[in-house]
Each structure stands twice: as structure tokens, then as C-alpha cells.
Short mmCIF file of C-alpha atoms and ligand atoms in Angstrom, two decimals:
data_model
loop_
_atom_site.label_atom_id
_atom_site.label_comp_id
_atom_site.label_asym_id
_atom_site.label_seq_id
_atom_site.Cartn_x
_atom_site.Cartn_y
_atom_site.Cartn_z
CA MET B 736 82.33 118.49 38.78
CA PHE B 737 81.38 119.03 42.43
CA ASP B 738 83.42 117.11 45.01
CA TRP B 739 80.25 116.56 47.02
CA LEU B 740 76.51 116.66 46.48
CA VAL B 741 74.56 117.13 49.72
CA VAL B 742 70.87 116.24 49.48
CA GLY B 743 68.78 118.15 52.04
CA ALA B 744 69.56 121.53 53.65
CA GLY B 745 68.32 120.68 57.16
CA PHE B 746 70.63 120.20 60.13
CA ALA B 747 72.23 117.00 58.81
CA GLY B 748 73.01 118.33 55.33
CA SER B 749 73.98 121.84 56.41
CA VAL B 750 76.45 120.67 59.08
CA LEU B 751 78.13 118.32 56.61
CA ALA B 752 78.25 120.91 53.82
CA GLU B 753 79.78 123.43 56.22
CA ARG B 754 82.38 120.99 57.60
CA ILE B 755 83.41 119.65 54.21
CA ALA B 756 83.79 123.12 52.69
CA SER B 757 85.54 124.74 55.65
CA GLN B 758 87.72 121.86 56.88
CA ARG B 759 88.56 120.07 53.63
CA GLY B 760 88.27 122.94 51.17
CA GLU B 761 86.26 120.78 48.79
CA SER B 762 83.42 122.03 46.61
CA VAL B 763 79.87 121.27 47.72
CA LEU B 764 76.52 121.57 46.01
CA ILE B 765 73.72 121.44 48.57
CA ILE B 766 70.20 120.97 47.25
CA ASP B 767 66.74 120.87 48.77
CA ARG B 768 63.43 120.21 47.13
CA ARG B 769 61.77 122.78 49.34
CA PRO B 770 62.07 126.50 48.51
CA HIS B 771 64.12 127.21 51.66
CA ILE B 772 67.04 126.01 53.80
CA GLY B 773 66.79 124.72 57.41
CA GLY B 774 64.71 121.59 56.81
CA ASN B 775 62.05 121.17 59.47
CA ALA B 776 63.75 123.74 61.68
CA TYR B 777 63.04 126.53 59.15
CA ASP B 778 61.58 129.71 60.65
CA CYS B 779 60.33 132.85 58.92
CA TYR B 780 58.37 136.05 59.48
CA ASP B 781 54.68 135.66 58.68
CA ASP B 782 52.47 138.35 57.11
CA ALA B 783 52.01 140.04 60.48
CA GLY B 784 55.79 140.23 60.96
CA ILE B 785 55.92 137.58 63.69
CA LEU B 786 58.72 134.98 63.63
CA ILE B 787 57.08 131.55 63.35
CA HIS B 788 58.31 128.01 62.79
CA GLN B 789 56.76 126.73 59.58
CA TYR B 790 56.98 123.09 60.70
CA GLY B 791 55.93 123.40 64.32
CA PRO B 792 57.77 124.41 67.50
CA HIS B 793 61.52 123.75 67.54
CA ILE B 794 63.18 124.18 70.92
CA PHE B 795 66.92 123.68 71.12
CA HIS B 796 68.19 121.73 74.13
CA THR B 797 71.26 119.59 74.69
CA ASN B 798 73.72 118.23 77.24
CA ALA B 799 76.62 118.23 74.77
CA GLN B 800 78.90 121.25 75.10
CA SER B 801 80.71 120.29 71.88
CA ILE B 802 77.47 120.71 69.93
CA VAL B 803 76.80 124.10 71.54
CA ASP B 804 80.36 125.18 70.71
CA TYR B 805 79.98 124.09 67.10
CA LEU B 806 76.65 125.91 66.53
CA SER B 807 77.81 128.99 68.44
CA GLN B 808 80.07 129.79 65.48
CA PHE B 809 76.90 130.64 63.58
CA THR B 810 74.52 132.10 66.14
CA ASP B 811 74.12 133.89 69.46
CA TRP B 812 71.64 132.41 71.89
CA ARG B 813 68.57 133.52 73.83
CA PHE B 814 68.00 131.73 77.14
CA TYR B 815 64.66 129.94 77.03
CA GLU B 816 63.37 127.08 79.17
CA HIS B 817 60.40 125.35 77.61
CA ARG B 818 57.24 124.89 79.65
CA VAL B 819 54.16 123.02 78.47
CA LEU B 820 50.65 122.78 79.89
CA ALA B 821 48.11 120.08 79.06
CA ARG B 822 44.38 120.75 78.82
CA VAL B 823 42.92 117.88 80.85
CA ASP B 824 39.37 117.65 82.22
CA GLY B 825 38.90 121.37 81.49
CA MET B 826 42.05 122.38 83.45
CA LEU B 827 45.47 123.57 82.31
CA VAL B 828 48.09 121.56 84.22
CA PRO B 829 51.85 121.03 83.82
CA ILE B 830 53.17 118.24 81.60
CA PRO B 831 55.54 116.40 82.33
CA ILE B 832 53.36 115.25 85.20
CA ASN B 833 54.74 116.76 88.43
CA LEU B 834 53.61 117.55 91.98
CA ASP B 835 51.49 120.52 90.86
CA THR B 836 49.84 118.48 88.11
CA ILE B 837 48.50 115.95 90.58
CA ASN B 838 47.58 118.43 93.31
CA ARG B 839 45.66 120.64 90.85
CA LEU B 840 44.01 117.80 88.99
CA TYR B 841 42.73 116.06 92.11
CA GLY B 842 42.43 119.05 94.48
CA LEU B 843 45.10 117.61 96.80
CA ASP B 844 47.95 119.06 98.82
CA LEU B 845 50.49 116.23 98.62
CA THR B 846 54.19 116.55 99.40
CA SER B 847 56.79 114.95 97.12
CA ASP B 848 57.04 111.94 99.46
CA GLN B 849 53.29 111.53 99.46
CA LEU B 850 53.27 111.76 95.67
CA GLU B 851 55.77 108.87 95.51
CA GLU B 852 53.26 106.83 97.55
CA PHE B 853 50.41 108.04 95.33
CA PHE B 854 52.20 106.74 92.21
CA ALA B 855 53.32 103.54 93.98
CA ALA B 856 49.69 102.73 94.81
CA ARG B 857 48.60 103.23 91.20
CA ARG B 858 51.44 101.97 89.02
CA GLU B 859 50.95 98.63 87.31
CA LYS B 860 53.46 95.84 87.51
CA VAL B 861 54.81 95.20 84.04
CA GLU B 862 57.19 92.23 83.70
CA GLU B 863 59.14 93.76 80.84
CA VAL B 864 58.60 97.37 79.83
CA ARG B 865 58.39 97.21 76.05
CA SER B 866 55.75 99.53 74.69
CA ALA B 867 54.91 103.21 74.97
CA GLU B 868 51.92 102.17 77.10
CA ASP B 869 54.07 100.05 79.46
CA VAL B 870 56.37 102.98 80.24
CA VAL B 871 53.53 105.15 81.50
CA VAL B 872 51.27 102.63 83.27
CA SER B 873 54.28 101.22 85.11
CA THR B 874 55.19 104.69 86.37
CA VAL B 875 51.95 106.56 87.12
CA GLY B 876 49.15 104.03 86.58
CA ARG B 877 46.34 103.66 84.08
CA GLU B 878 44.14 106.63 84.93
CA LEU B 879 46.87 109.21 84.34
CA TYR B 880 48.02 107.26 81.28
CA GLU B 881 44.53 107.59 79.83
CA LYS B 882 44.23 111.28 80.69
CA PHE B 883 47.61 112.42 79.39
CA PHE B 884 49.05 109.83 77.03
CA ARG B 885 46.65 107.42 75.37
CA GLY B 886 44.59 109.96 73.40
CA TYR B 887 47.55 112.16 72.48
CA THR B 888 49.62 109.22 71.29
CA ARG B 889 46.77 107.73 69.26
CA LYS B 890 46.28 111.07 67.55
CA GLN B 891 49.97 111.73 67.04
CA TRP B 892 50.93 108.32 65.69
CA GLY B 893 47.66 106.86 64.40
CA VAL B 894 48.23 103.68 66.44
CA ASP B 895 47.66 102.66 70.04
CA PRO B 896 50.60 103.26 72.44
CA SER B 897 50.74 99.50 73.03
CA GLN B 898 51.96 99.20 69.40
CA LEU B 899 54.82 101.70 69.73
CA SER B 900 58.33 101.32 71.15
CA LYS B 901 58.88 102.43 74.71
CA SER B 902 61.29 105.11 73.48
CA VAL B 903 58.31 107.24 72.34
CA THR B 904 56.77 108.04 75.73
CA ALA B 905 60.09 107.59 77.57
CA ARG B 906 60.94 111.02 76.10
CA VAL B 907 58.57 112.55 78.65
CA PRO B 908 59.69 112.14 82.29
CA THR B 909 57.52 111.99 85.44
CA ARG B 910 58.53 114.17 88.37
CA THR B 911 57.58 114.22 92.02
CA ASN B 912 58.90 117.77 92.57
CA ARG B 913 57.62 121.08 91.17
CA ASP B 914 60.05 121.34 88.25
CA ASP B 915 57.79 122.22 85.32
CA ARG B 916 60.40 122.48 82.57
CA TYR B 917 59.76 120.22 79.59
CA PHE B 918 63.44 119.34 79.22
CA GLY B 919 66.08 118.70 81.86
CA ASP B 920 69.11 119.46 79.65
CA SER B 921 71.95 121.66 80.81
CA PHE B 922 71.73 123.93 77.75
CA GLN B 923 68.31 125.30 76.81
CA HIS B 924 68.49 128.27 74.44
CA MET B 925 67.00 129.43 71.16
CA PRO B 926 69.14 130.79 68.31
CA ALA B 927 68.91 134.53 68.98
CA GLY B 928 68.17 135.54 65.38
CA GLY B 929 66.19 132.40 64.57
CA TYR B 930 67.12 129.10 62.95
CA THR B 931 67.10 130.25 59.34
CA ARG B 932 69.67 132.96 60.01
CA MET B 933 71.88 130.40 61.70
CA PHE B 934 71.62 128.15 58.62
CA GLN B 935 72.37 131.08 56.32
CA ARG B 936 75.62 131.67 58.18
CA MET B 937 76.55 127.99 58.08
CA LEU B 938 76.03 127.81 54.35
CA SER B 939 77.58 131.13 53.31
CA HIS B 940 80.95 129.69 52.39
CA PRO B 941 82.55 130.38 48.99
CA ARG B 942 82.91 126.65 48.32
CA ILE B 943 79.23 125.92 48.97
CA LYS B 944 76.72 126.37 46.14
CA MET B 945 73.03 125.99 46.83
CA MET B 946 70.03 124.99 44.73
CA LEU B 947 66.50 125.11 46.13
CA GLN B 948 63.37 123.50 44.70
CA ALA B 949 65.75 120.90 43.31
CA ASP B 950 64.93 117.22 43.78
CA PHE B 951 67.74 114.67 43.96
CA ARG B 952 65.85 112.37 41.59
CA GLU B 953 66.23 115.03 38.90
CA ILE B 954 69.60 116.55 39.88
CA LYS B 955 71.46 113.22 39.97
CA ARG B 956 70.97 112.85 36.22
CA GLN B 957 72.07 116.39 35.44
CA ILE B 958 74.93 117.49 37.68
CA PRO B 959 78.12 115.47 38.11
CA PHE B 960 79.52 114.91 41.62
CA ARG B 961 82.10 112.61 43.22
CA ARG B 962 80.54 111.80 46.57
CA LEU B 963 77.11 112.04 48.12
CA ILE B 964 75.61 112.94 51.49
CA TYR B 965 71.95 111.93 51.52
CA THR B 966 69.56 113.17 54.24
CA GLY B 967 66.16 112.37 52.66
CA PRO B 968 64.01 109.30 53.39
CA ILE B 969 66.13 106.17 52.95
CA ASP B 970 63.36 104.08 51.36
CA GLU B 971 62.88 106.72 48.65
CA PHE B 972 66.61 106.61 47.82
CA PHE B 973 66.19 102.94 46.95
CA ASP B 974 62.91 103.52 45.05
CA PHE B 975 61.00 101.73 47.83
CA ARG B 976 62.33 98.42 46.59
CA LEU B 977 61.87 96.69 49.97
CA GLY B 978 58.54 98.43 50.65
CA ARG B 979 57.64 101.75 52.23
CA LEU B 980 58.90 102.82 55.63
CA PRO B 981 56.08 104.58 57.49
CA TYR B 982 56.73 108.22 58.35
CA ARG B 983 54.10 110.19 60.26
CA SER B 984 53.18 113.62 58.94
CA LEU B 985 51.47 116.72 60.30
CA ARG B 986 49.20 119.37 58.87
CA PHE B 987 50.05 122.78 60.30
CA GLU B 988 47.39 125.44 60.64
CA HIS B 989 49.02 128.85 61.18
CA VAL B 990 46.81 131.68 62.49
CA THR B 991 47.38 135.26 63.67
CA LEU B 992 45.14 136.86 66.28
CA ASP B 993 44.56 140.53 67.06
CA GLN B 994 45.50 140.13 70.69
CA GLU B 995 48.82 140.24 72.46
CA GLN B 996 48.71 136.82 74.09
CA PHE B 997 46.60 133.69 73.58
CA GLN B 998 47.90 131.20 76.15
CA PRO B 999 50.19 131.39 79.21
CA VAL B 1000 53.04 129.26 77.80
CA ALA B 1001 54.54 128.48 74.38
CA VAL B 1002 52.84 125.09 73.99
CA VAL B 1003 49.55 123.70 75.26
CA ASN B 1004 48.95 119.99 74.63
CA TYR B 1005 45.47 118.58 73.98
CA PRO B 1006 45.53 114.90 74.94
CA GLN B 1007 41.75 114.46 74.96
CA THR B 1008 39.04 115.06 72.32
CA GLU B 1009 40.34 117.81 70.04
CA ALA B 1010 41.57 116.76 66.56
CA TYR B 1011 44.83 118.68 67.03
CA THR B 1012 47.59 117.61 69.43
CA ARG B 1013 49.00 120.97 70.46
CA ILE B 1014 48.88 124.73 69.97
CA THR B 1015 52.10 126.75 69.88
CA GLU B 1016 52.35 130.48 70.49
CA TYR B 1017 55.71 131.61 69.14
CA LYS B 1018 56.22 134.88 70.99
CA HIS B 1019 56.95 132.88 74.17
CA LEU B 1020 59.83 131.15 72.36
CA THR B 1021 61.31 134.16 70.66
CA GLY B 1022 60.55 136.96 73.14
CA GLN B 1023 59.29 139.10 70.26
CA ASN B 1024 57.21 142.17 71.21
CA HIS B 1025 54.21 142.58 68.94
CA PRO B 1026 50.59 143.70 69.45
CA GLN B 1027 49.35 140.56 67.65
CA THR B 1028 50.22 136.91 68.19
CA SER B 1029 50.72 133.92 65.86
CA LEU B 1030 49.85 130.33 66.65
CA THR B 1031 50.19 126.91 65.04
CA TYR B 1032 47.75 124.04 65.45
CA GLU B 1033 49.16 120.58 64.66
CA TYR B 1034 46.94 117.93 63.07
CA PRO B 1035 48.67 114.55 62.68
CA THR B 1036 48.17 112.71 59.40
CA ASP B 1037 49.60 109.89 57.31
CA VAL B 1038 49.77 111.90 54.11
CA GLY B 1039 52.20 114.74 53.44
CA ASP B 1040 55.88 115.41 54.07
CA PRO B 1041 57.61 112.79 56.22
CA TYR B 1042 58.28 114.26 59.67
CA TYR B 1043 58.52 111.38 62.13
CA PRO B 1044 59.91 107.85 61.73
CA VAL B 1045 57.40 105.59 63.51
CA PRO B 1046 59.29 103.69 66.25
CA ARG B 1047 57.99 100.13 66.33
CA GLY B 1048 59.66 96.76 65.89
CA GLU B 1049 58.50 95.91 62.38
CA ASN B 1050 59.55 99.35 61.04
CA GLU B 1051 62.95 99.09 62.69
CA ALA B 1052 63.39 95.65 61.06
CA LEU B 1053 62.58 97.05 57.61
CA TYR B 1054 64.93 99.98 58.20
CA LYS B 1055 67.73 97.52 59.05
CA ARG B 1056 67.27 95.92 55.62
CA TYR B 1057 67.53 99.33 53.95
CA GLU B 1058 70.57 100.11 56.12
CA ALA B 1059 72.25 96.97 54.78
CA LEU B 1060 71.64 98.20 51.22
CA ALA B 1061 73.00 101.61 52.20
CA ALA B 1062 76.21 100.05 53.52
CA GLN B 1063 76.89 98.68 50.03
CA GLN B 1064 76.73 102.09 48.34
CA PRO B 1065 80.24 103.34 47.65
CA ASP B 1066 80.84 107.04 48.34
CA VAL B 1067 77.38 107.65 49.81
CA TRP B 1068 76.73 108.63 53.45
CA PHE B 1069 73.23 108.50 54.93
CA VAL B 1070 72.70 111.01 57.73
CA GLY B 1071 69.81 112.55 59.68
CA ARG B 1072 66.35 111.74 60.94
CA LEU B 1073 64.86 110.48 57.65
CA ALA B 1074 67.91 108.74 56.21
CA THR B 1075 68.73 106.80 59.39
CA TYR B 1076 65.07 106.43 60.46
CA ARG B 1077 65.72 107.68 63.99
CA TYR B 1078 63.45 109.84 66.15
CA TYR B 1079 66.28 112.30 66.73
CA ASN B 1080 66.18 115.79 68.18
CA MET B 1081 68.12 118.57 66.49
CA ASP B 1082 71.17 118.25 68.74
CA GLN B 1083 71.34 114.51 68.10
CA VAL B 1084 71.29 115.13 64.34
CA VAL B 1085 74.09 117.69 64.70
CA GLY B 1086 76.07 115.15 66.77
CA GLN B 1087 75.47 112.43 64.19
CA ALA B 1088 76.54 114.76 61.35
CA LEU B 1089 79.72 115.84 63.16
CA ALA B 1090 80.59 112.19 63.88
CA THR B 1091 79.99 111.31 60.22
CA PHE B 1092 82.27 114.15 59.19
CA ALA B 1093 85.01 112.89 61.52
CA ARG B 1094 84.76 109.42 59.90
CA ILE B 1095 84.83 110.87 56.40
CA HIS B 1096 87.77 113.12 57.19
CA LYS B 1097 89.75 110.21 58.60
CA SER B 1098 89.10 107.72 55.82
CA VAL B 1099 88.42 109.66 52.61
CA PRO B 1100 91.31 111.44 50.89
CA ALA B 1101 90.35 115.00 49.95
CA SER B 1102 90.05 115.62 46.22
CA SER B 1103 92.84 117.47 44.48
CA GLY B 1104 91.57 121.04 45.02
CA GLY B 1105 90.91 120.45 48.72
CA VAL B 1106 92.86 121.80 51.68
CA ALA B 1107 93.67 118.35 53.06
CA SER B 1108 95.21 117.14 49.82
CA ARG B 1109 97.17 120.38 49.40
CA GLN B 1110 98.55 119.96 52.92
CA ALA B 1111 99.47 116.34 52.24
CA ALA B 1112 101.32 117.34 49.06
CA GLU B 1113 103.30 120.11 50.77
P1 FAD H 1045 65.14 117.50 57.88
O1 FAD H 1045 65.08 118.75 58.67
O2 FAD H 1045 63.87 116.77 57.58
O3 FAD H 1045 65.87 117.86 56.50
C1 FAD H 1045 65.88 117.00 55.40
C2 FAD H 1045 65.75 117.85 54.15
O4 FAD H 1045 65.98 117.01 53.01
C3 FAD H 1045 64.36 118.44 53.99
O5 FAD H 1045 64.45 119.85 53.92
C4 FAD H 1045 63.86 117.84 52.69
O6 FAD H 1045 63.09 118.74 51.89
C5 FAD H 1045 65.14 117.46 51.98
N1 FAD H 1045 64.99 116.36 51.03
C6 FAD H 1045 64.49 115.13 51.27
N2 FAD H 1045 64.51 114.38 50.14
C7 FAD H 1045 65.02 115.17 49.16
C8 FAD H 1045 65.28 114.98 47.77
N3 FAD H 1045 65.00 113.82 47.15
N4 FAD H 1045 65.81 116.00 47.06
C9 FAD H 1045 66.07 117.20 47.67
N5 FAD H 1045 65.86 117.43 48.98
C10 FAD H 1045 65.33 116.44 49.71
N6 FAD H 1045 63.96 118.69 67.60
C11 FAD H 1045 64.42 119.32 68.72
O7 FAD H 1045 65.60 119.19 69.07
N7 FAD H 1045 63.59 120.13 69.47
C12 FAD H 1045 62.28 120.33 69.14
O8 FAD H 1045 61.55 121.06 69.82
C13 FAD H 1045 61.78 119.68 67.95
N8 FAD H 1045 60.50 119.84 67.60
C14 FAD H 1045 60.04 119.24 66.46
C15 FAD H 1045 58.72 119.47 66.09
C16 FAD H 1045 58.22 118.90 64.92
C17 FAD H 1045 56.79 119.16 64.54
C18 FAD H 1045 59.07 118.06 64.13
C19 FAD H 1045 58.53 117.43 62.87
C20 FAD H 1045 60.37 117.83 64.51
C21 FAD H 1045 60.89 118.42 65.67
N9 FAD H 1045 62.21 118.23 66.06
C22 FAD H 1045 62.67 118.85 67.20
C23 FAD H 1045 63.14 117.37 65.30
C24 FAD H 1045 63.94 118.17 64.26
O9 FAD H 1045 63.06 118.74 63.32
C25 FAD H 1045 64.90 117.20 63.56
O10 FAD H 1045 65.74 116.54 64.49
C26 FAD H 1045 65.81 117.89 62.54
O11 FAD H 1045 65.18 118.95 61.88
C27 FAD H 1045 66.26 116.83 61.56
O12 FAD H 1045 67.17 117.37 60.64
P2 FAD H 1045 67.50 116.53 59.32
O13 FAD H 1045 68.48 117.35 58.57
O14 FAD H 1045 67.82 115.14 59.66
O15 FAD H 1045 66.10 116.43 58.52
N1 UDP H 1046 53.03 112.40 74.70
C1 UDP H 1046 51.74 112.28 75.16
N2 UDP H 1046 51.15 113.33 75.79
C2 UDP H 1046 51.79 114.51 75.96
C3 UDP H 1046 53.10 114.65 75.51
C4 UDP H 1046 53.70 113.58 74.87
O1 UDP H 1046 51.12 111.23 74.98
O2 UDP H 1046 51.19 115.44 76.54
C5 UDP H 1046 53.66 111.24 74.02
C6 UDP H 1046 53.28 111.21 72.54
O3 UDP H 1046 53.25 109.88 72.11
C7 UDP H 1046 54.43 111.97 71.92
C8 UDP H 1046 55.61 111.43 72.73
O4 UDP H 1046 55.07 111.33 74.07
O5 UDP H 1046 54.54 111.69 70.55
C9 UDP H 1046 56.85 112.27 72.73
O6 UDP H 1046 56.52 113.60 73.10
P1 UDP H 1046 57.38 114.84 72.59
O7 UDP H 1046 56.82 116.06 73.21
O8 UDP H 1046 58.80 114.53 72.81
O9 UDP H 1046 57.03 114.82 71.03
P2 UDP H 1046 57.60 115.70 69.81
O10 UDP H 1046 57.91 117.06 70.35
O11 UDP H 1046 58.76 114.97 69.26
O12 UDP H 1046 56.45 115.73 68.85
#
């Protein structure tokens, strides 16, 4: 019998499998219904030999040194600061909106102070900032909201920004200086050999066994285990008994071109009429030298693998009811973006998994073969 079954080999499941095996010496079976490890962060070489991200661009960024230290056991890093341009009114301009965005878009030559005044004259007074629309119109005004946010958000989420929590667009700052980095975090690096190699190192522990193309719904009837870490969709765990939690999906179109470079930065956003939201060119992320280049177009959809919890009040209320059911499950821990229905970045999932491990390690006695129980007995 396995001491632990871990469902899902993404960040949440892999961190917990690694911690449990290496710190408690217990046996772990980690399964995933996909044919690979890494969850949505999985990367691989395509037919042209270019390293691509199968599920869209994944850029690692964090302010937490403890998370960097933890992951650095399994990977070296390549410095990379993410920059994004948006195609608006036929121009390519920086997003997050900054001084250059406004000067280029409107043919102006404003200073930062003048840009403050520009925004102050346009921003709308919102009594209480609640929605994804409120965040933007109360910062930069309606015209810029419509150019950069309304169309993109409607495409991405299938609903109007007025129907989404403020946390969605609050992820994207507005700047009055010329900083054109997408993220402001202190640590912005990519795993030097890619994400999948980092996951391989995390999971190559003699106490960890792995099964791919293995669905929990089938495995739970066949393989005995004592305790469970579950990182799949929480509503599915409970057979949707309270109704379905909406998760937004994406269709990825991967293409390779016979040219060295397609666009000036890794990601170009399309907030206006195109059906796709963004195009990613991976060589900018990885630094790979290659005469060809590979791209991914993202088309948002409701059908397909669950990628994004949809942050809005009614969904959060339904999640809370599932969370209450989850709290009654003995010896089961729900972790990660799908199981806790949170729009988390990779570093936040790693932080959540490490915190869950700390709680487990404090409160759950290790089973008889484990290091902790051997130490206690000595
Ligand atoms: P997942 O990676 O989804 O892993 C869960 C795994 O569980 C999956 O592999 C799934 O197959 C498996 N599973 C589910 N149910 C079952 C079952 N019943 N049986 C067996 N296996 C099952 N974060 C960043 O920090 N930076 C970025 O730039 C970034 N970009 C992103 C771009 C896109 C397009 C998306 C979708 C996400 C992005 N993220 C980014 C977020 C990042 O992908 C997540 O934070 C992280 O991958 C979540 O890890 P997880 O382990 O919680 O979930
Ligand atoms: N967004 C937008 N226009 C942009 C970039 C972002 O409207 O050019 C909104 C959109 O709703 C998006 C959200 O801000 O879903 C968060 O953007 P982020 O880049 O963080 O999305 P992710 O990388 O998670 O898909």
C-alpha cells in the first residue's frame, strides 16, 4: 500500500510528492491523466526542435526568496524579464500601459507628471471598485479601457469585465514611467533547462512512483493508499454534486515558421478584433538559437481542459460550499489552482504546496516506514 496518492503532476502535486518522499521518507504514487508531468507548465521540443510550452507561455516571477531557494534545488535559472506589446489601432505599444504607450498611441510627448494629469482628467469616479471594469476605468478612463481591456477580457473570459472580480484586471498595473516589464517582481527568471526537466528532477526520488495517463476516478478503485493529495478540479472530486464550477479553457494553435523571428517580444496581445488573445514566440523566453521560430496562438473557449477558475462572486460562493465538503474529508488535502479554485501563478501554487506540507508534517504522524516515525522511535 502506498502511504500517499498524489493526483496531478503539476506544481502542486510535484512539490508535495517531493517533500513527502524526501522529508518524511514515505512512499508516494503520483498520477496524472495526461501523458506527461508538469501540469500546465509542461514544455517540450516540437518537431522543429524548438522548446515550446504546450499550454501557453509560462514565465516564472516571484518576490518570495524561499520559493526560489526551494526550486533552485532542481534547476538553474536564466535571467529573463518579460515584455509584452499590444496591437492597438494598428500600432504595437507597451502593455502594461506606461508613458511610451500613451505618447505613441496619441502622438504626444508627455512627461510622467503630465501623464498623471492626463489620467486624472480621464479616470472615472467609482464609489467602490468592485469589478474588473471598475479597476481600469477608475485608473485610466473609459477610452483606454475599451482599447486595451474590454475586448481582451470579453474574449478571454466569455463575459463582460463588469461581471468579473476586480482581481482579474488588477493583475495588470498602470505606470506613468517608462518601465515596460510585464511583472515588477524581484526575481524574474526561467528554469534554464525548461520546466519539464525541473519536474523530472523533483520527481526522481526512489520513494516516488509515477503513473501517467492514469485517471484518479479509475486508480482509486484499483490501488490502495493511506492518504491523498488532490490537485484536480474540486467539483469533479465530488462528482459535481453541488453543480459545476466554471473553468475557462483555451485552444492552443502551435505553428513553426521558416524565419528566425516573427515579433519583437515574446508575447503580443490582441485586445481588439482578432479571435485569439495573444501570440507567443518562445525563443524570446528561452534564448534558443534556431533558424526557424515557433509560435502559439491562444483561442479562449468554454470547452476543453480546465485552465482558469473564473473569478466572480457567484463562483466563489459555490467554491466555498465545495470547500466545506472538502474540509470533512479525512486524510485528503486539496491543493493548487483547480482544487482551491484560485487564479494562482506558479509561485503562489508552490507557496501553497509548501505551506500545506508544513501543516501535514506538523500534524500527521509519518507511517511506519517513514523517516519521521523512525526518528521518533529512536
Ligand atoms: P495544474 O498545472 O493544472 O496541474 C494539475 C494536474 O492534475 C494536471 O496535469 C491534470 O491533468 C491533473 N489531473 C486533474 N484531474 C485529474 C484526475 N482526475 N486524475 C489524474 N490527474 C488529474 N503562472 C505563472 O506564474 N506565470 C505565467 O506566465 C503563467 N502563465 C500561464 C498561462 C496559461 C495559458 C495558463 C493556463 C496558466 C498560466 N500560469 C502562469 C498559471 C500556472 O499554469 C499555474 O499556476 C500552475 O501550473 C498550477 O499548478 P497546479 O499544480 O495547481 O495545476
Ligand atoms: N488583460 C486585458 N488586456 C491585456 C492584458 C490583460 O484585458 O492586454 C486582462 C484580461 O482580463 C486578463 C487579465 O487582465 O485575463 C489578467 O492578465 P494576465 O496577463 O495576468 O493573464 P494570464 O497571463 O493569467 O492569462
